[in-house]
mmCIF file of C-alpha atoms in Angstrom:
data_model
loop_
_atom_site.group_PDB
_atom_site.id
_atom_site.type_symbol
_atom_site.label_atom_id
_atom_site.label_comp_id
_atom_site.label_asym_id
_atom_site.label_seq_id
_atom_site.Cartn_x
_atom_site.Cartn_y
_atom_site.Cartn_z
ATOM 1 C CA UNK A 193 110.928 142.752 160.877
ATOM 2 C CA UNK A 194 113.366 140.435 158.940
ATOM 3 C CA UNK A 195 110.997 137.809 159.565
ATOM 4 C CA UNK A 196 107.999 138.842 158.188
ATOM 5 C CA UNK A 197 110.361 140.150 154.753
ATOM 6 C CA UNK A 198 111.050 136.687 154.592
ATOM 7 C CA UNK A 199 107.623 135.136 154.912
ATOM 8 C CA UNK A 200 106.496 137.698 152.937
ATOM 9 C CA UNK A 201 108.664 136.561 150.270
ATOM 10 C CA UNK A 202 108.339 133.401 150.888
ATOM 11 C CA UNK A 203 104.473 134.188 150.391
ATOM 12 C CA UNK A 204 105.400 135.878 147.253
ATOM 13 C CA UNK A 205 107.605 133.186 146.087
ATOM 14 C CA UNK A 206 104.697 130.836 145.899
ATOM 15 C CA UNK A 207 102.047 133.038 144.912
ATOM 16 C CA UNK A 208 104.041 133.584 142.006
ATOM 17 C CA UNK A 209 104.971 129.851 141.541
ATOM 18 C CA UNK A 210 101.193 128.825 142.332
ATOM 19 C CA UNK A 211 100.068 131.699 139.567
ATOM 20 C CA UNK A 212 103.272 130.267 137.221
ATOM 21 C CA UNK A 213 101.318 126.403 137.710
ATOM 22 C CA UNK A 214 98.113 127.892 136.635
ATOM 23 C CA UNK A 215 99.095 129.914 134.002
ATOM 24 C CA UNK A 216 101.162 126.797 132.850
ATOM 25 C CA UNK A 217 98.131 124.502 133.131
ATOM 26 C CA UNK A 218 95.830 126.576 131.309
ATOM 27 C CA UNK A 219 98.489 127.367 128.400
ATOM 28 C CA UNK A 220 99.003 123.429 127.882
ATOM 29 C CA UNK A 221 95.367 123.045 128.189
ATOM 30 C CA UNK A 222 94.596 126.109 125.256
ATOM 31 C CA UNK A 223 97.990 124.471 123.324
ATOM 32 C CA UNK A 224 96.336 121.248 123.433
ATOM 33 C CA UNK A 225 92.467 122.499 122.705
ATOM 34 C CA UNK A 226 94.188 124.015 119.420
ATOM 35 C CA UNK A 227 96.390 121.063 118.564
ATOM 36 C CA UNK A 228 94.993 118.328 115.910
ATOM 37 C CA UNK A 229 92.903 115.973 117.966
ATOM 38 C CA UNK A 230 93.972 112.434 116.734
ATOM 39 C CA UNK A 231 91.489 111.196 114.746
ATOM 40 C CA UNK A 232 90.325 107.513 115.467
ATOM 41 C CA UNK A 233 91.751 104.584 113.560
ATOM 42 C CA UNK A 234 89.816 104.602 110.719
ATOM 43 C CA UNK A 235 87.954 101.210 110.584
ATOM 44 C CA UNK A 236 89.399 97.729 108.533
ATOM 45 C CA UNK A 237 87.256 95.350 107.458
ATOM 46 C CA UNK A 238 88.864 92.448 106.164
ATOM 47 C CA UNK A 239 86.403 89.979 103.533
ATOM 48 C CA UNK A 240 87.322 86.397 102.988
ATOM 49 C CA UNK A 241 85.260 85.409 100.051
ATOM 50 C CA UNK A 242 85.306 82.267 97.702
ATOM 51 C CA UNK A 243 84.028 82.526 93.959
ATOM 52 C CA UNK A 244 83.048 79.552 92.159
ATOM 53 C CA UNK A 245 82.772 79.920 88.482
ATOM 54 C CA UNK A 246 79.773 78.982 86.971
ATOM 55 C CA UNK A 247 80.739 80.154 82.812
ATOM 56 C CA UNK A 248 83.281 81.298 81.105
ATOM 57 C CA UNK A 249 84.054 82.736 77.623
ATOM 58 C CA UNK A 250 87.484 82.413 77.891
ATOM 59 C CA UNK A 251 88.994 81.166 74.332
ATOM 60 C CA UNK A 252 90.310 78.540 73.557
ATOM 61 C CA UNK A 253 93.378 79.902 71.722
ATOM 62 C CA UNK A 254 94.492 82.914 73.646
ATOM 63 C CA UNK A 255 96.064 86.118 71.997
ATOM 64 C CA UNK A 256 97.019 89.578 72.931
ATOM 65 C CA UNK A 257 93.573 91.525 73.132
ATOM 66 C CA UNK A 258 91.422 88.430 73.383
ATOM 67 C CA UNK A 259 89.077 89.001 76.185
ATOM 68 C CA UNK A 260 86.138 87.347 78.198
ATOM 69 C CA UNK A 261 83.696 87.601 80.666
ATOM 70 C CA UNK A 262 83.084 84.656 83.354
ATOM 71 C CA UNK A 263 80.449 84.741 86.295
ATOM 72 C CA UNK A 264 80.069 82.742 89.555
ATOM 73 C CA UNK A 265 78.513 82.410 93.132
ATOM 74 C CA UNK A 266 79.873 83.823 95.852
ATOM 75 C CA UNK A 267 80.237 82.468 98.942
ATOM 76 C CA UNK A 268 81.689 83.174 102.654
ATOM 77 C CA UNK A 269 85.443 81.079 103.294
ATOM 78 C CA UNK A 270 84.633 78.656 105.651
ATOM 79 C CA UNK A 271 87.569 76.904 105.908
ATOM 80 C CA UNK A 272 88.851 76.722 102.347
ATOM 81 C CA UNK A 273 85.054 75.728 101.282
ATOM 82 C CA UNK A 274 82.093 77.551 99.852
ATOM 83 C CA UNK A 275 80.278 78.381 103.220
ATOM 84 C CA UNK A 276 77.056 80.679 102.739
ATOM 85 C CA UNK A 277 76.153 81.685 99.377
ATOM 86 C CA UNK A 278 76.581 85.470 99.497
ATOM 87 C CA UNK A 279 76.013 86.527 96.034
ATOM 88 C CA UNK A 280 77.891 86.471 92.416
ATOM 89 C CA UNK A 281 81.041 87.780 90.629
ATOM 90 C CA UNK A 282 81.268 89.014 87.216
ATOM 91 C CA UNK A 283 84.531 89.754 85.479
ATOM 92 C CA UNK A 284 85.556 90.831 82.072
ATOM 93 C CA UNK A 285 88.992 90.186 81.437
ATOM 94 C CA UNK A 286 91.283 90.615 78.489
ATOM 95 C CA UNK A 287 94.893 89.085 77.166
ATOM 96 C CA UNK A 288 97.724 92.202 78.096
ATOM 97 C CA UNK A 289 100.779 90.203 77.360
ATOM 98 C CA UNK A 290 101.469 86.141 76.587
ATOM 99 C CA UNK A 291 104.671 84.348 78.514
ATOM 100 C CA UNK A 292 106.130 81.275 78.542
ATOM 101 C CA UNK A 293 104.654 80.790 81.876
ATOM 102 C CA UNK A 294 101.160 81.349 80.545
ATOM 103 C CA UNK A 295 99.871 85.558 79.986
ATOM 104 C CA UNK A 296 98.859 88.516 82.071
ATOM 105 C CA UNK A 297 95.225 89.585 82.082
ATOM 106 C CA UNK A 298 93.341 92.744 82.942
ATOM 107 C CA UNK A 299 90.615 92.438 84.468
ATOM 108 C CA UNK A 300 87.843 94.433 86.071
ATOM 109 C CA UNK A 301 85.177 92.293 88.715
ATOM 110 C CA UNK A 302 82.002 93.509 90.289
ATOM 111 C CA UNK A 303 80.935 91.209 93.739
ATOM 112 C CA UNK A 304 77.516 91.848 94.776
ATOM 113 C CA UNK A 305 75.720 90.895 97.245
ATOM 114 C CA UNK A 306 72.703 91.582 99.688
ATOM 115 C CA UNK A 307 74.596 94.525 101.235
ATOM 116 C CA UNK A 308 75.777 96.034 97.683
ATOM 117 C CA UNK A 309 78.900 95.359 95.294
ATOM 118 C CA UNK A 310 82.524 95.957 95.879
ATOM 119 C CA UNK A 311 84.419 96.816 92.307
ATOM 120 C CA UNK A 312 87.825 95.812 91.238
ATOM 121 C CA UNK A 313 90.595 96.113 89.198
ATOM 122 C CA UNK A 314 93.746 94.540 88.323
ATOM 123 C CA UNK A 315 96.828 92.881 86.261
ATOM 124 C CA UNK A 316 97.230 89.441 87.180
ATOM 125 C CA UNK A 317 99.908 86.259 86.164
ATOM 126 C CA UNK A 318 97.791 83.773 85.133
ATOM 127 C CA UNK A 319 99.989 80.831 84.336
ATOM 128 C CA UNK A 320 101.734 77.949 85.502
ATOM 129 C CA UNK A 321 100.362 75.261 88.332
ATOM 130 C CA UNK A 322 97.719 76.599 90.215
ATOM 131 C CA UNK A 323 97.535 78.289 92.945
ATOM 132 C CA UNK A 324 98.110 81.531 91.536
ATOM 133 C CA UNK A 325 96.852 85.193 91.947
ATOM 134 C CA UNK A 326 97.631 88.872 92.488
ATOM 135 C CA UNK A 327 96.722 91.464 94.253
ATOM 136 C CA UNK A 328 93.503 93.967 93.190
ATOM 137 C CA UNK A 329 92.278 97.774 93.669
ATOM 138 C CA UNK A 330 89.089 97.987 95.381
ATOM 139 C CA UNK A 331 87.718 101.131 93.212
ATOM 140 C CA UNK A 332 84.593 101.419 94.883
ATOM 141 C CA UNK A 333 81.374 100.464 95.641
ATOM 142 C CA UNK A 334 77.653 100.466 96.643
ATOM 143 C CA UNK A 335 75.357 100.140 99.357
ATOM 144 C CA UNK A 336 77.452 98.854 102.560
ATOM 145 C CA UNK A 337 80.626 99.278 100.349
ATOM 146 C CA UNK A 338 80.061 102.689 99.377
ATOM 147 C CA UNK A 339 83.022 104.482 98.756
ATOM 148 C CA UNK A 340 85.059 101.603 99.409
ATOM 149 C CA UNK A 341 88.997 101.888 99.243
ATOM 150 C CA UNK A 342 91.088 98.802 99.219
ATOM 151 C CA UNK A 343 92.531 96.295 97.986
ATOM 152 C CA UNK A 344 92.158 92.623 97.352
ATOM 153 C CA UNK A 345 94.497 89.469 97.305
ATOM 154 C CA UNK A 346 92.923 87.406 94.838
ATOM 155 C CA UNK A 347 94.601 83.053 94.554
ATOM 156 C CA UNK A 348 93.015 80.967 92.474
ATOM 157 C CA UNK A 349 92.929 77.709 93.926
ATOM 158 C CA UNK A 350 91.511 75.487 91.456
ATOM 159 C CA UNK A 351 90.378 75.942 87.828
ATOM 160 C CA UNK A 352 86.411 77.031 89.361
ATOM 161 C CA UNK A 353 87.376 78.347 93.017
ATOM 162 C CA UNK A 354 88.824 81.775 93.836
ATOM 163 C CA UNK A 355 89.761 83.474 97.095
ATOM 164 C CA UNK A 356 88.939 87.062 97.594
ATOM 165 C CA UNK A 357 90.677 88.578 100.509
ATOM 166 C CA UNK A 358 89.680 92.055 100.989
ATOM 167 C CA UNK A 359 90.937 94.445 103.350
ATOM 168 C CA UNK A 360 88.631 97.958 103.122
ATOM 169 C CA UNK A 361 90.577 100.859 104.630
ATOM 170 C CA UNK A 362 88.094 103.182 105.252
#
C-alpha cells in the first residue's frame, strides 16, 4: 500500500504542477492579451531638397520689421546639385533683431510639389560667410504631407541655393 500512496502522490504532485503550467500559461497569455501591444515605429521620411532662388524682395537697407518674400525651384539633392526639378518655395520673411554678425529673420516657407506642400516655420541667423542656416518646424501640410510633423535643417550654401533636410516623424 505505501507504494501506490506514493505514486499516487507522485500522480498528484504533477497533476497539480501540470494544472499550475497551464494555469500559468494561460494567465501570461490573458496578462499579455491585456497589456499595450507595442505599436510599430511610426514611419521617418527624411527629404533632401535644394531651393534655388529665382526673386527676391529683400531690401536693400535692412531694419527691424522690414520683411520680404522670395520664390524659387525646387529640386531633388543630387549630390550637392539641383537634380530633378520637384516644384517651388515661397517664403515671406521679416527682420526680428539686427547683430553685428548680420540679423535674425522669421520666416514662414510653403514647398510644393506634385505630391502637395510641406509648411514651415522658423528663426534663423542670417549673417556672416555663408554657409549658414537653422533648423525649421514642419507645421503641416497637404496631399502626401498631410498632417506632417517635423522638422527641417535648412544651410544656405550660396547666395541662390538652399538645402532642405527634412525629417517627417509621422
Amino acid at each position: 500500500m505505501p507504494r501506490t500512496r506514493s505514486r499516487a502522490r507522485l500522480l498528484t504532485r504533477g497533476l497539480l504542477a501540470a494544472a499550475t503550467a497551464v494555469l500559468a500559461t494561460g494567465a501570461l497569455t490573458v496578462t499579455a492579451d491585456a497589456a499595450p501591444k507595442p505599436t510599430p515605429k511610426d514611419t521617418v521620411t527624411v527629404l533632401d531638397w535644394l531651393a534655388v532662388k529665382r526673386s527676391d524682395t529683400r531690401p536693400e537697407r535692412l531694419r527691424v520689421g522690414a520683411d520680404w518674400t522670395t520664390h524659387g525651384h525646387l529640386y531633388t539633392n543630387t549630390k550637392g546639385k539641383p537634380g530633378k526639378k520637384i516644384g517651388d518655395i515661397s517664403s515671406r520673411c521679416s527682420v526680428a533683431d539686427l547683430t553685428r554678425q548680420g540679423y535674425v529673420a522669421l520666416c514662414h516657407r510653403v514647398l510644393r510639389t506634385d505630391d502637395g506642400s510641406i509648411s514651415l516655420s522658423d528663426s534663423i541667423d542670417r549673417g556672416g560667410r555663408l554657409p549658414h542656416g537653422g533648423h525649421s518646424a514642419v507645421t503641416g501640410g497637404t496631399g502626401k504631407y498631410n498632417d506632417a510633423e517635423g522638422e527641417a535643417e535648412i544651410t544656405f550654401v550660396a547666395a541662390d541655393l538652399a538645402r532642405f533636410r527634412i525629417v517627417l516623424d509621422d
